[in-house]
Amino acid sequence: MKKATQVIHTGVEPEKHTGASSVPIFMASTFHQKDIDEIPPYEYSRSGNPTREAVEISLATLEGGTRGFALASGMAAMTTAMALFGAGDHVIASRDIYGGTYRLLSKVWPHFGVETTFVDATDVEAIAKAARPNTKGLILESPSNPTMAITDIAGAVALAKERKWRTIIDNTFMTPYLQQPLNLGVDVVVHSATKFLGGHSDLVAGAIVVKDEKLGKAISFYQNAFGAILSPHDSWLLLRGLKTLAVRMEASQKGAEIVARYLEGHKQIEQVYYPGLESHKGYELQQKQAAGPGAVLSFDLGSRERVKQFLSQVKLPLVAVSLGGVESILSYPTTMSHGAMEPEERIKRGIGPGLLRLSVGLEDPQDLIDDLEQALQRLDR
Ligand SMILES: *Cc1c(COP(=O)(O)O)cnc(C)c1O
């Protein structure tokens, strides 16, 4: 089946007892056990809940995996996946990674004996150079956040496989609708389902999907052991959001392409970062490994002062942390997604004081452009 069909029909069977069209929200912490010698299908909701199971099946199918896991947030998903590593292990991570993941890898896991080296993962040579005898893993994000750098996923995976490293990728910006890293050989896909998968800015959730059954067993064990599970109610919201993933991604991506081209030619803008523009360094690679450039772009207004002026004038996009909602969202990485990063680390990654990230929602692109234009016209210079 094609993705647009899968999002409607996987994990969602008519309900067994009533035939209801939507999976019920099973608000139960525990389940009756008829016979203590039989393992029941559901025992306790941390280890399994029917509503969560429905969304986990849906996530696994969409990513082309065998097991899906729904977690309380994207960071809960990343933390649970990182349990694959232990004291004495070293991992290599993309330098251009989500600020919260950077915080987790640089400030929390060292505490448990896992060291991370950050490299420019768009350069496979640089990944190879960072290897140590105790390297066990490679953590990627493509496109990266917020400068949209593209990593050659298959190339990085080939290196990792040769060295027997486990690979984890954060697929939040693309979603399985546009990019399926498991098919490129990645071991573990992680998502902030708060973003495009949920899609309505009304939910905080995370996901993990794997193909290998042994890895599935390990993640299932850590999900239950850590206990950072998604609640039945939030699982239902995520299922509801997923049903429109295909149409939302198509429409948002189309809008992003139009807005990116408008911004690229604008005299008030220093630079636009969007892998759907021919001027972007990763344009061709993105076309090769993904089904589209996605709906997130960044642009540079030159200074914090101009950013403040601009944000005080825009009316349509929500000025906020996050992305991937039905409404367009403008965020300021310096104080928002990358606030947890030291200023010198931000600058190294091209996250200057004038950089804004725009996640294009489902508004009419012309209305967005009109709004951006009136705000840009009011800028000094
Ligand atoms: C938001 C985000 C996260 C963190 O997810 P939460 O759901 O906020 O915990 C991780 N990675 C990326 C790329 C994100 O955008």
mmCIF file of C-alpha atoms and ligand atoms in Angstrom:
data_model
loop_
_atom_site.group_PDB
_atom_site.id
_atom_site.type_symbol
_atom_site.label_atom_id
_atom_site.label_comp_id
_atom_site.label_asym_id
_atom_site.label_seq_id
_atom_site.Cartn_x
_atom_site.Cartn_y
_atom_site.Cartn_z
ATOM 1 C CA MET A 1 0.000 0.000 0.000
ATOM 2 C CA LYS A 2 1.000 3.587 -0.566
ATOM 3 C CA LYS A 3 1.658 5.842 2.419
ATOM 4 C CA ALA A 4 -1.604 7.802 2.076
ATOM 5 C CA THR A 5 -3.517 4.518 2.458
ATOM 6 C CA GLN A 6 -1.305 3.128 5.204
ATOM 7 C CA VAL A 7 -1.817 6.155 7.438
ATOM 8 C CA ILE A 8 -5.564 5.553 7.389
ATOM 9 C CA HIS A 9 -5.659 1.778 7.641
ATOM 10 C CA THR A 10 -2.778 0.463 9.749
ATOM 11 C CA GLY A 11 -3.222 -0.207 13.446
ATOM 12 C CA VAL A 12 -6.834 0.858 13.083
ATOM 13 C CA GLU A 13 -9.262 -2.055 12.791
ATOM 14 C CA PRO A 14 -12.960 -1.518 13.505
ATOM 15 C CA GLU A 15 -13.277 -2.058 17.254
ATOM 16 C CA LYS A 16 -13.979 -5.728 18.123
ATOM 17 C CA HIS A 17 -16.998 -5.347 20.392
ATOM 18 C CA THR A 18 -18.893 -2.418 18.893
ATOM 19 C CA GLY A 19 -17.460 -1.940 15.398
ATOM 20 C CA ALA A 20 -16.547 1.652 16.293
ATOM 21 C CA SER A 21 -14.588 3.463 13.572
ATOM 22 C CA SER A 22 -12.009 4.815 15.966
ATOM 23 C CA VAL A 23 -9.766 2.939 18.400
ATOM 24 C CA PRO A 24 -11.142 3.431 21.927
ATOM 25 C CA ILE A 25 -9.034 5.205 24.509
ATOM 26 C CA PHE A 26 -8.418 2.428 27.020
ATOM 27 C CA MET A 27 -8.049 4.406 30.233
ATOM 28 C CA ALA A 28 -6.946 1.434 32.307
ATOM 29 C CA SER A 29 -3.793 0.956 34.322
ATOM 30 C CA THR A 30 -4.269 -2.794 34.688
ATOM 31 C CA PHE A 31 -6.138 -5.732 33.120
ATOM 32 C CA HIS A 32 -7.999 -8.681 34.653
ATOM 33 C CA GLN A 33 -6.058 -11.953 34.585
ATOM 34 C CA LYS A 34 -8.293 -15.028 34.342
ATOM 35 C CA ASP A 35 -5.576 -17.582 34.933
ATOM 36 C CA ILE A 36 -2.195 -16.839 36.506
ATOM 37 C CA ASP A 37 -0.625 -19.579 34.381
ATOM 38 C CA GLU A 38 -1.522 -17.757 31.148
ATOM 39 C CA ILE A 39 0.305 -14.653 29.948
ATOM 40 C CA PRO A 40 -2.499 -12.202 29.106
ATOM 41 C CA PRO A 41 -2.286 -9.964 25.981
ATOM 42 C CA TYR A 42 -2.354 -6.910 28.247
ATOM 43 C CA GLU A 43 -1.143 -6.963 31.803
ATOM 44 C CA TYR A 44 -0.314 -3.472 32.995
ATOM 45 C CA SER A 45 -0.412 -0.306 30.876
ATOM 46 C CA ARG A 46 3.276 0.546 31.240
ATOM 47 C CA SER A 47 4.134 -2.713 29.463
ATOM 48 C CA GLY A 48 1.205 -2.601 27.026
ATOM 49 C CA ASN A 49 -2.065 -0.786 26.375
ATOM 50 C CA PRO A 50 -4.392 -1.442 23.401
ATOM 51 C CA THR A 51 -4.580 2.226 22.341
ATOM 52 C CA ARG A 52 -0.821 2.596 22.489
ATOM 53 C CA GLU A 53 -0.417 -0.697 20.656
ATOM 54 C CA ALA A 54 -2.581 0.591 17.777
ATOM 55 C CA VAL A 55 -0.394 3.647 17.278
ATOM 56 C CA GLU A 56 2.776 1.560 17.674
ATOM 57 C CA ILE A 57 1.639 -0.754 14.849
ATOM 58 C CA SER A 58 0.873 2.256 12.706
ATOM 59 C CA LEU A 59 4.315 3.824 13.365
ATOM 60 C CA ALA A 60 6.133 0.555 12.616
ATOM 61 C CA THR A 61 4.280 0.069 9.333
ATOM 62 C CA LEU A 62 4.843 3.638 8.124
ATOM 63 C CA GLU A 63 8.610 3.456 8.762
ATOM 64 C CA GLY A 64 8.900 0.023 7.177
ATOM 65 C CA GLY A 65 9.921 -1.520 10.507
ATOM 66 C CA THR A 66 8.784 -4.500 12.535
ATOM 67 C CA ARG A 67 8.321 -2.843 15.945
ATOM 68 C CA GLY A 68 7.159 0.632 16.881
ATOM 69 C CA PHE A 69 7.222 2.226 20.306
ATOM 70 C CA ALA A 70 5.311 5.260 21.522
ATOM 71 C CA LEU A 71 7.010 7.306 24.215
ATOM 72 C CA ALA A 72 6.210 10.328 26.329
ATOM 73 C CA SER A 73 8.311 12.762 24.225
ATOM 74 C CA GLY A 74 10.985 12.883 21.566
ATOM 75 C CA MET A 75 13.594 13.164 24.301
ATOM 76 C CA ALA A 76 12.101 10.134 26.099
ATOM 77 C CA ALA A 77 12.476 8.255 22.801
ATOM 78 C CA MET A 78 16.097 9.360 22.367
ATOM 79 C CA THR A 79 16.908 8.477 25.995
ATOM 80 C CA THR A 80 15.311 5.038 25.627
ATOM 81 C CA ALA A 81 17.221 4.375 22.382
ATOM 82 C CA MET A 82 20.480 5.490 24.024
ATOM 83 C CA ALA A 83 20.064 2.695 26.592
ATOM 84 C CA LEU A 84 21.555 0.483 23.846
ATOM 85 C CA PHE A 85 24.914 1.950 24.976
ATOM 86 C CA GLY A 86 26.601 1.518 28.337
ATOM 87 C CA ALA A 87 29.530 2.697 30.462
ATOM 88 C CA GLY A 88 32.793 2.682 28.520
ATOM 89 C CA ASP A 89 31.112 3.156 25.136
ATOM 90 C CA HIS A 90 31.829 6.025 22.782
ATOM 91 C CA VAL A 91 29.377 7.341 20.196
ATOM 92 C CA ILE A 92 29.756 9.773 17.305
ATOM 93 C CA ALA A 93 26.960 12.245 16.718
ATOM 94 C CA SER A 94 26.131 14.789 14.077
ATOM 95 C CA ARG A 95 27.298 18.236 15.197
ATOM 96 C CA ASP A 96 24.118 19.797 13.774
ATOM 97 C CA ILE A 97 21.729 18.012 16.041
ATOM 98 C CA TYR A 98 18.610 19.133 17.932
ATOM 99 C CA GLY A 99 19.615 21.198 20.992
ATOM 100 C CA GLY A 100 17.945 18.830 23.460
ATOM 101 C CA THR A 101 19.772 15.827 21.983
ATOM 102 C CA TYR A 102 23.025 17.774 22.222
ATOM 103 C CA ARG A 103 22.259 18.436 25.900
ATOM 104 C CA LEU A 104 21.464 14.763 26.532
ATOM 105 C CA LEU A 105 24.654 13.536 24.840
ATOM 106 C CA SER A 106 27.003 16.222 26.180
ATOM 107 C CA LYS A 107 25.681 16.626 29.735
ATOM 108 C CA VAL A 108 23.702 13.537 30.778
ATOM 109 C CA TRP A 109 25.172 10.399 29.174
ATOM 110 C CA PRO A 110 28.794 11.205 30.142
ATOM 111 C CA HIS A 111 27.477 10.868 33.682
ATOM 112 C CA PHE A 112 26.700 7.212 32.899
ATOM 113 C CA GLY A 113 30.017 6.653 31.157
ATOM 114 C CA VAL A 114 28.974 7.189 27.517
ATOM 115 C CA GLU A 115 31.131 9.769 25.709
ATOM 116 C CA THR A 116 30.110 11.550 22.510
ATOM 117 C CA THR A 117 32.235 13.174 19.812
ATOM 118 C CA PHE A 118 30.329 15.656 17.638
ATOM 119 C CA VAL A 119 31.360 15.831 13.989
ATOM 120 C CA ASP A 120 30.173 17.395 10.764
ATOM 121 C CA ALA A 121 28.248 14.305 9.644
ATOM 122 C CA THR A 122 27.763 15.668 6.122
ATOM 123 C CA ASP A 123 31.398 14.582 5.719
ATOM 124 C CA VAL A 124 31.676 10.773 6.010
ATOM 125 C CA GLU A 125 35.489 11.139 6.274
ATOM 126 C CA ALA A 126 35.027 13.256 9.395
ATOM 127 C CA ILE A 127 32.895 10.511 10.935
ATOM 128 C CA ALA A 128 35.594 7.927 10.199
ATOM 129 C CA LYS A 129 38.270 10.164 11.718
ATOM 130 C CA ALA A 130 36.358 10.463 15.015
ATOM 131 C CA ALA A 131 36.346 6.681 15.538
ATOM 132 C CA ARG A 132 37.910 5.235 18.687
ATOM 133 C CA PRO A 133 38.497 1.597 19.640
ATOM 134 C CA ASN A 134 35.438 1.792 21.937
ATOM 135 C CA THR A 135 33.104 3.497 19.429
ATOM 136 C CA LYS A 136 29.756 1.692 19.417
ATOM 137 C CA GLY A 137 27.291 4.039 17.812
ATOM 138 C CA LEU A 138 26.514 6.779 15.299
ATOM 139 C CA ILE A 139 23.705 9.280 15.852
ATOM 140 C CA LEU A 140 22.421 11.224 12.866
ATOM 141 C CA GLU A 141 19.820 13.814 11.987
ATOM 142 C CA SER A 142 19.084 14.739 8.356
ATOM 143 C CA PRO A 143 18.097 17.379 7.434
ATOM 144 C CA SER A 144 19.778 18.917 10.449
ATOM 145 C CA ASN A 145 18.257 21.443 12.769
ATOM 146 C CA PRO A 146 18.105 24.376 11.968
ATOM 147 C CA THR A 147 20.488 24.817 8.991
ATOM 148 C CA MET A 148 19.041 21.859 7.063
ATOM 149 C CA ALA A 149 22.405 20.220 6.324
ATOM 150 C CA ILE A 150 21.995 16.889 4.536
ATOM 151 C CA THR A 151 23.900 13.784 5.609
ATOM 152 C CA ASP A 152 24.542 10.955 3.156
ATOM 153 C CA ILE A 153 22.616 8.417 5.226
ATOM 154 C CA ALA A 154 23.529 5.326 3.182
ATOM 155 C CA GLY A 155 27.191 6.413 3.082
ATOM 156 C CA ALA A 156 27.361 6.941 6.850
ATOM 157 C CA VAL A 157 25.552 3.646 7.447
ATOM 158 C CA ALA A 158 28.002 1.761 5.214
ATOM 159 C CA LEU A 159 30.862 3.017 7.382
ATOM 160 C CA ALA A 160 28.965 2.148 10.576
ATOM 161 C CA LYS A 161 28.173 -1.368 9.366
ATOM 162 C CA GLU A 162 31.806 -1.983 8.451
ATOM 163 C CA ARG A 163 32.789 -1.003 12.029
ATOM 164 C CA LYS A 164 29.815 -2.761 13.670
ATOM 165 C CA TRP A 165 28.388 0.445 15.125
ATOM 166 C CA ARG A 166 24.696 0.828 15.837
ATOM 167 C CA THR A 167 23.067 3.701 13.989
ATOM 168 C CA ILE A 168 20.303 5.918 15.334
ATOM 169 C CA ILE A 169 18.643 8.646 13.272
ATOM 170 C CA ASP A 170 16.258 11.399 14.296
ATOM 171 C CA ASN A 171 13.712 11.441 11.435
ATOM 172 C CA THR A 172 11.476 14.169 12.909
ATOM 173 C CA PHE A 173 11.864 16.730 10.105
ATOM 174 C CA MET A 174 11.138 14.266 7.303
ATOM 175 C CA THR A 175 8.641 11.795 8.785
ATOM 176 C CA PRO A 176 8.345 8.344 7.187
ATOM 177 C CA TYR A 177 6.215 9.975 4.509
ATOM 178 C CA LEU A 178 9.324 11.601 3.007
ATOM 179 C CA GLN A 179 12.231 9.516 4.280
ATOM 180 C CA GLN A 180 12.551 5.906 5.435
ATOM 181 C CA PRO A 181 15.957 5.486 7.053
ATOM 182 C CA LEU A 182 15.390 1.801 7.946
ATOM 183 C CA ASN A 183 15.398 1.091 4.213
ATOM 184 C CA LEU A 184 18.744 2.898 3.977
ATOM 185 C CA GLY A 185 20.161 0.514 6.589
ATOM 186 C CA VAL A 186 19.742 2.575 9.776
ATOM 187 C CA ASP A 187 19.108 0.451 12.908
ATOM 188 C CA VAL A 188 16.931 2.734 15.019
ATOM 189 C CA VAL A 189 14.639 5.584 13.935
ATOM 190 C CA VAL A 190 13.663 8.122 16.573
ATOM 191 C CA HIS A 191 10.987 10.811 16.319
ATOM 192 C CA SER A 192 9.647 13.737 18.164
ATOM 193 C CA ALA A 193 6.026 12.861 17.362
ATOM 194 C CA THR A 194 5.181 16.254 18.871
ATOM 195 C CA LYS A 195 5.950 17.685 15.445
ATOM 196 C CA PHE A 196 4.637 16.470 12.045
ATOM 197 C CA LEU A 197 3.443 13.022 13.216
ATOM 198 C CA GLY A 198 1.028 14.541 15.739
ATOM 199 C CA GLY A 199 0.709 17.547 13.476
ATOM 200 C CA HIS A 200 -1.687 19.765 15.441
ATOM 201 C CA SER A 201 0.491 21.347 18.164
ATOM 202 C CA ASP A 202 -1.680 19.710 20.820
ATOM 203 C CA LEU A 203 0.518 16.834 21.938
ATOM 204 C CA VAL A 204 4.006 16.001 23.241
ATOM 205 C CA ALA A 205 5.072 12.509 22.141
ATOM 206 C CA GLY A 206 7.986 10.439 20.895
ATOM 207 C CA ALA A 207 8.493 7.332 18.809
ATOM 208 C CA ILE A 208 11.079 4.662 18.085
ATOM 209 C CA VAL A 209 10.923 2.219 15.176
ATOM 210 C CA VAL A 210 13.270 -0.676 14.419
ATOM 211 C CA LYS A 211 13.361 -3.443 11.829
ATOM 212 C CA ASP A 212 15.630 -5.995 13.517
ATOM 213 C CA GLU A 213 13.683 -8.239 15.886
ATOM 214 C CA LYS A 214 16.457 -8.518 18.462
ATOM 215 C CA LEU A 215 16.687 -4.737 18.620
ATOM 216 C CA GLY A 216 12.902 -4.660 18.931
ATOM 217 C CA LYS A 217 13.091 -6.888 21.990
ATOM 218 C CA ALA A 218 15.812 -4.704 23.525
ATOM 219 C CA ILE A 219 13.881 -1.450 22.977
ATOM 220 C CA SER A 220 10.684 -3.051 24.272
ATOM 221 C CA PHE A 221 12.567 -4.027 27.431
ATOM 222 C CA TYR A 222 13.962 -0.486 27.900
ATOM 223 C CA GLN A 223 10.594 1.129 27.171
ATOM 224 C CA ASN A 224 9.048 -0.895 29.975
ATOM 225 C CA ALA A 225 12.060 -0.568 32.278
ATOM 226 C CA PHE A 226 12.412 3.229 31.923
ATOM 227 C CA GLY A 227 8.652 3.621 31.810
ATOM 228 C CA ALA A 228 8.602 6.791 29.691
ATOM 229 C CA ILE A 229 5.513 5.559 27.818
ATOM 230 C CA LEU A 230 2.875 7.518 25.910
ATOM 231 C CA SER A 231 -0.484 7.683 27.726
ATOM 232 C CA PRO A 232 -3.603 6.089 26.167
ATOM 233 C CA HIS A 233 -5.160 9.509 25.590
ATOM 234 C CA ASP A 234 -2.060 10.900 23.884
ATOM 235 C CA SER A 235 -1.687 7.673 21.875
ATOM 236 C CA TRP A 236 -5.175 8.295 20.525
ATOM 237 C CA LEU A 237 -4.309 11.905 19.624
ATOM 238 C CA LEU A 238 -1.207 10.696 17.795
ATOM 239 C CA LEU A 239 -3.257 8.085 15.891
ATOM 240 C CA ARG A 240 -5.720 10.807 14.933
ATOM 241 C CA GLY A 241 -2.882 13.055 13.725
ATOM 242 C CA LEU A 242 -1.229 10.280 11.711
ATOM 243 C CA LYS A 243 -4.351 9.708 9.616
ATOM 244 C CA THR A 244 -3.770 13.001 7.787
ATOM 245 C CA LEU A 245 0.043 12.796 7.656
ATOM 246 C CA ALA A 246 0.183 12.303 3.876
ATOM 247 C CA VAL A 247 -2.054 15.242 2.957
ATOM 248 C CA ARG A 248 -0.487 17.511 5.579
ATOM 249 C CA MET A 249 3.076 16.774 4.435
ATOM 250 C CA GLU A 250 2.172 17.300 0.780
ATOM 251 C CA ALA A 251 0.462 20.632 1.422
ATOM 252 C CA SER A 252 3.033 21.964 3.906
ATOM 253 C CA GLN A 253 5.914 20.988 1.650
ATOM 254 C CA LYS A 254 4.315 22.695 -1.333
ATOM 255 C CA GLY A 255 3.862 25.829 0.797
ATOM 256 C CA ALA A 256 7.467 25.667 2.026
ATOM 257 C CA GLU A 257 8.795 25.459 -1.541
ATOM 258 C CA ILE A 258 6.816 28.570 -2.530
ATOM 259 C CA VAL A 259 7.830 30.527 0.571
ATOM 260 C CA ALA A 260 11.510 29.486 0.267
ATOM 261 C CA ARG A 261 11.668 30.752 -3.339
ATOM 262 C CA TYR A 262 10.044 34.026 -2.318
ATOM 263 C CA LEU A 263 12.497 34.512 0.582
ATOM 264 C CA GLU A 264 15.535 33.524 -1.488
ATOM 265 C CA GLY A 265 15.070 36.452 -3.820
ATOM 266 C CA HIS A 266 14.345 38.998 -1.080
ATOM 267 C CA LYS A 267 16.751 41.886 -0.506
ATOM 268 C CA GLN A 268 16.115 41.921 3.267
ATOM 269 C CA ILE A 269 17.253 38.288 3.633
ATOM 270 C CA GLU A 270 20.919 37.314 3.862
ATOM 271 C CA GLN A 271 20.524 33.575 3.357
ATOM 272 C CA VAL A 272 17.838 30.901 3.043
ATOM 273 C CA TYR A 273 18.462 27.298 4.091
ATOM 274 C CA TYR A 274 16.080 24.855 2.413
ATOM 275 C CA PRO A 275 17.074 21.577 0.737
ATOM 276 C CA GLY A 276 14.448 22.162 -1.950
ATOM 277 C CA LEU A 277 16.425 25.110 -3.362
ATOM 278 C CA GLU A 278 19.023 24.364 -6.053
ATOM 279 C CA SER A 279 21.359 26.740 -4.191
ATOM 280 C CA HIS A 280 21.373 24.438 -1.143
ATOM 281 C CA LYS A 281 24.491 22.321 -0.692
ATOM 282 C CA GLY A 282 22.523 19.148 -0.047
ATOM 283 C CA TYR A 283 19.925 19.637 -2.816
ATOM 284 C CA GLU A 284 20.943 16.653 -4.971
ATOM 285 C CA LEU A 285 21.631 14.293 -2.100
ATOM 286 C CA GLN A 286 18.231 15.113 -0.597
ATOM 287 C CA GLN A 287 16.548 14.301 -3.918
ATOM 288 C CA LYS A 288 18.343 10.977 -3.970
ATOM 289 C CA GLN A 289 17.604 9.785 -0.442
ATOM 290 C CA ALA A 290 14.237 11.372 0.371
ATOM 291 C CA ALA A 291 10.923 11.897 -1.396
ATOM 292 C CA GLY A 292 11.035 15.663 -0.845
ATOM 293 C CA PRO A 293 12.693 18.570 0.957
ATOM 294 C CA GLY A 294 10.074 18.815 3.715
ATOM 295 C CA ALA A 295 8.315 21.811 5.211
ATOM 296 C CA VAL A 296 10.979 23.435 7.394
ATOM 297 C CA LEU A 297 13.338 26.185 6.294
ATOM 298 C CA SER A 298 15.569 28.751 7.951
ATOM 299 C CA PHE A 299 16.556 32.242 6.928
ATOM 300 C CA ASP A 300 18.937 34.855 8.209
ATOM 301 C CA LEU A 301 17.891 38.422 8.889
ATOM 302 C CA GLY A 302 21.401 39.485 9.891
ATOM 303 C CA SER A 303 20.948 40.530 13.513
ATOM 304 C CA ARG A 304 18.991 39.940 16.700
ATOM 305 C CA GLU A 305 17.639 43.506 16.486
ATOM 306 C CA ARG A 306 16.124 42.844 13.062
ATOM 307 C CA VAL A 307 14.720 39.517 14.262
ATOM 308 C CA LYS A 308 12.949 41.331 17.122
ATOM 309 C CA GLN A 309 11.544 43.960 14.765
ATOM 310 C CA PHE A 310 10.367 41.284 12.337
ATOM 311 C CA LEU A 311 8.743 39.089 15.003
ATOM 312 C CA SER A 312 6.843 42.070 16.390
ATOM 313 C CA GLN A 313 5.254 42.597 12.948
ATOM 314 C CA VAL A 314 4.364 39.101 11.663
ATOM 315 C CA LYS A 315 0.756 38.148 12.278
ATOM 316 C CA LEU A 316 0.146 34.685 10.800
ATOM 317 C CA PRO A 317 2.916 32.347 11.987
ATOM 318 C CA LEU A 318 2.867 31.429 15.637
ATOM 319 C CA VAL A 319 6.096 32.675 17.208
ATOM 320 C CA ALA A 320 6.959 29.669 19.334
ATOM 321 C CA VAL A 321 9.162 26.682 20.040
ATOM 322 C CA SER A 322 8.258 23.603 17.931
ATOM 323 C CA LEU A 323 7.366 22.832 14.328
ATOM 324 C CA GLY A 324 5.230 20.549 12.223
ATOM 325 C CA GLY A 325 1.823 21.931 13.181
ATOM 326 C CA VAL A 326 -1.157 22.848 11.005
ATOM 327 C CA GLU A 327 -0.241 26.473 11.720
ATOM 328 C CA SER A 328 3.056 27.910 10.514
ATOM 329 C CA ILE A 329 5.537 28.310 13.357
ATOM 330 C CA LEU A 330 8.416 30.760 13.478
ATOM 331 C CA SER A 331 11.101 30.063 16.005
ATOM 332 C CA TYR A 332 14.329 31.656 17.096
ATOM 333 C CA PRO A 333 16.882 28.830 17.528
ATOM 334 C CA THR A 334 19.283 30.994 19.572
ATOM 335 C CA THR A 335 16.918 31.179 22.541
ATOM 336 C CA MET A 336 14.530 28.315 21.742
ATOM 337 C CA SER A 337 15.543 24.922 20.215
ATOM 338 C CA HIS A 338 19.269 25.622 20.702
ATOM 339 C CA GLY A 339 19.097 27.636 23.918
ATOM 340 C CA ALA A 340 20.700 24.652 25.696
ATOM 341 C CA MET A 341 23.823 25.017 23.527
ATOM 342 C CA GLU A 342 26.800 27.231 24.459
ATOM 343 C CA PRO A 343 26.925 30.432 22.299
ATOM 344 C CA GLU A 344 30.277 29.470 20.717
ATOM 345 C CA GLU A 345 28.880 26.020 19.814
ATOM 346 C CA ARG A 346 25.876 27.673 18.156
ATOM 347 C CA ILE A 347 28.063 29.982 16.079
ATOM 348 C CA LYS A 348 30.186 26.992 14.929
ATOM 349 C CA ARG A 349 26.973 25.456 13.579
ATOM 350 C CA GLY A 350 25.906 28.548 11.675
ATOM 351 C CA ILE A 351 23.188 29.441 14.174
ATOM 352 C CA GLY A 352 23.777 33.172 14.189
ATOM 353 C CA PRO A 353 21.779 35.871 16.026
ATOM 354 C CA GLY A 354 19.810 36.676 12.843
ATOM 355 C CA LEU A 355 18.628 33.127 12.112
ATOM 356 C CA LEU A 356 14.924 32.258 12.170
ATOM 357 C CA ARG A 357 13.363 28.860 11.485
ATOM 358 C CA LEU A 358 10.016 28.628 9.745
ATOM 359 C CA SER A 359 7.877 25.523 9.776
ATOM 360 C CA VAL A 360 5.285 26.015 7.068
ATOM 361 C CA GLY A 361 1.772 24.939 8.020
ATOM 362 C CA LEU A 362 -1.400 24.572 5.997
ATOM 363 C CA GLU A 363 -2.293 28.217 5.425
ATOM 364 C CA ASP A 364 -2.583 29.468 1.848
ATOM 365 C CA PRO A 365 1.058 30.191 0.875
ATOM 366 C CA GLN A 366 0.098 33.567 -0.632
ATOM 367 C CA ASP A 367 -1.350 34.726 2.697
ATOM 368 C CA LEU A 368 1.907 33.704 4.373
ATOM 369 C CA ILE A 369 3.972 35.557 1.802
ATOM 370 C CA ASP A 370 1.803 38.682 2.141
ATOM 371 C CA ASP A 371 2.295 38.613 5.891
ATOM 372 C CA LEU A 372 6.072 38.020 5.691
ATOM 373 C CA GLU A 373 6.323 40.794 3.079
ATOM 374 C CA GLN A 374 4.588 43.435 5.192
ATOM 375 C CA ALA A 375 6.874 42.543 8.132
ATOM 376 C CA LEU A 376 10.014 42.604 5.945
ATOM 377 C CA GLN A 377 9.055 45.969 4.450
ATOM 378 C CA ARG A 378 8.948 47.480 7.923
ATOM 379 C CA LEU A 379 12.541 46.473 8.680
ATOM 380 C CA ASP A 380 15.207 49.195 8.784
ATOM 381 C CA ARG A 381 17.805 49.250 6.023
HETATM 382 C C1 LIG B 1 11.434 18.702 19.097
HETATM 383 C C2 LIG B 1 12.521 17.813 18.649
HETATM 384 C C3 LIG B 1 13.043 16.836 19.509
HETATM 385 C C4 LIG B 1 12.575 16.679 20.931
HETATM 386 O O1 LIG B 1 11.286 16.178 21.000
HETATM 387 P P1 LIG B 1 10.275 16.453 22.215
HETATM 388 O O2 LIG B 1 9.018 15.809 21.774
HETATM 389 O O3 LIG B 1 10.183 17.944 22.364
HETATM 390 O O4 LIG B 1 10.882 15.833 23.419
HETATM 391 C C5 LIG B 1 14.017 15.988 19.006
HETATM 392 N N1 LIG B 1 14.483 16.120 17.750
HETATM 393 C C6 LIG B 1 14.022 17.053 16.904
HETATM 394 C C7 LIG B 1 14.563 17.133 15.518
HETATM 395 C C8 LIG B 1 13.028 17.933 17.329
HETATM 396 O O5 LIG B 1 12.570 18.875 16.492
#
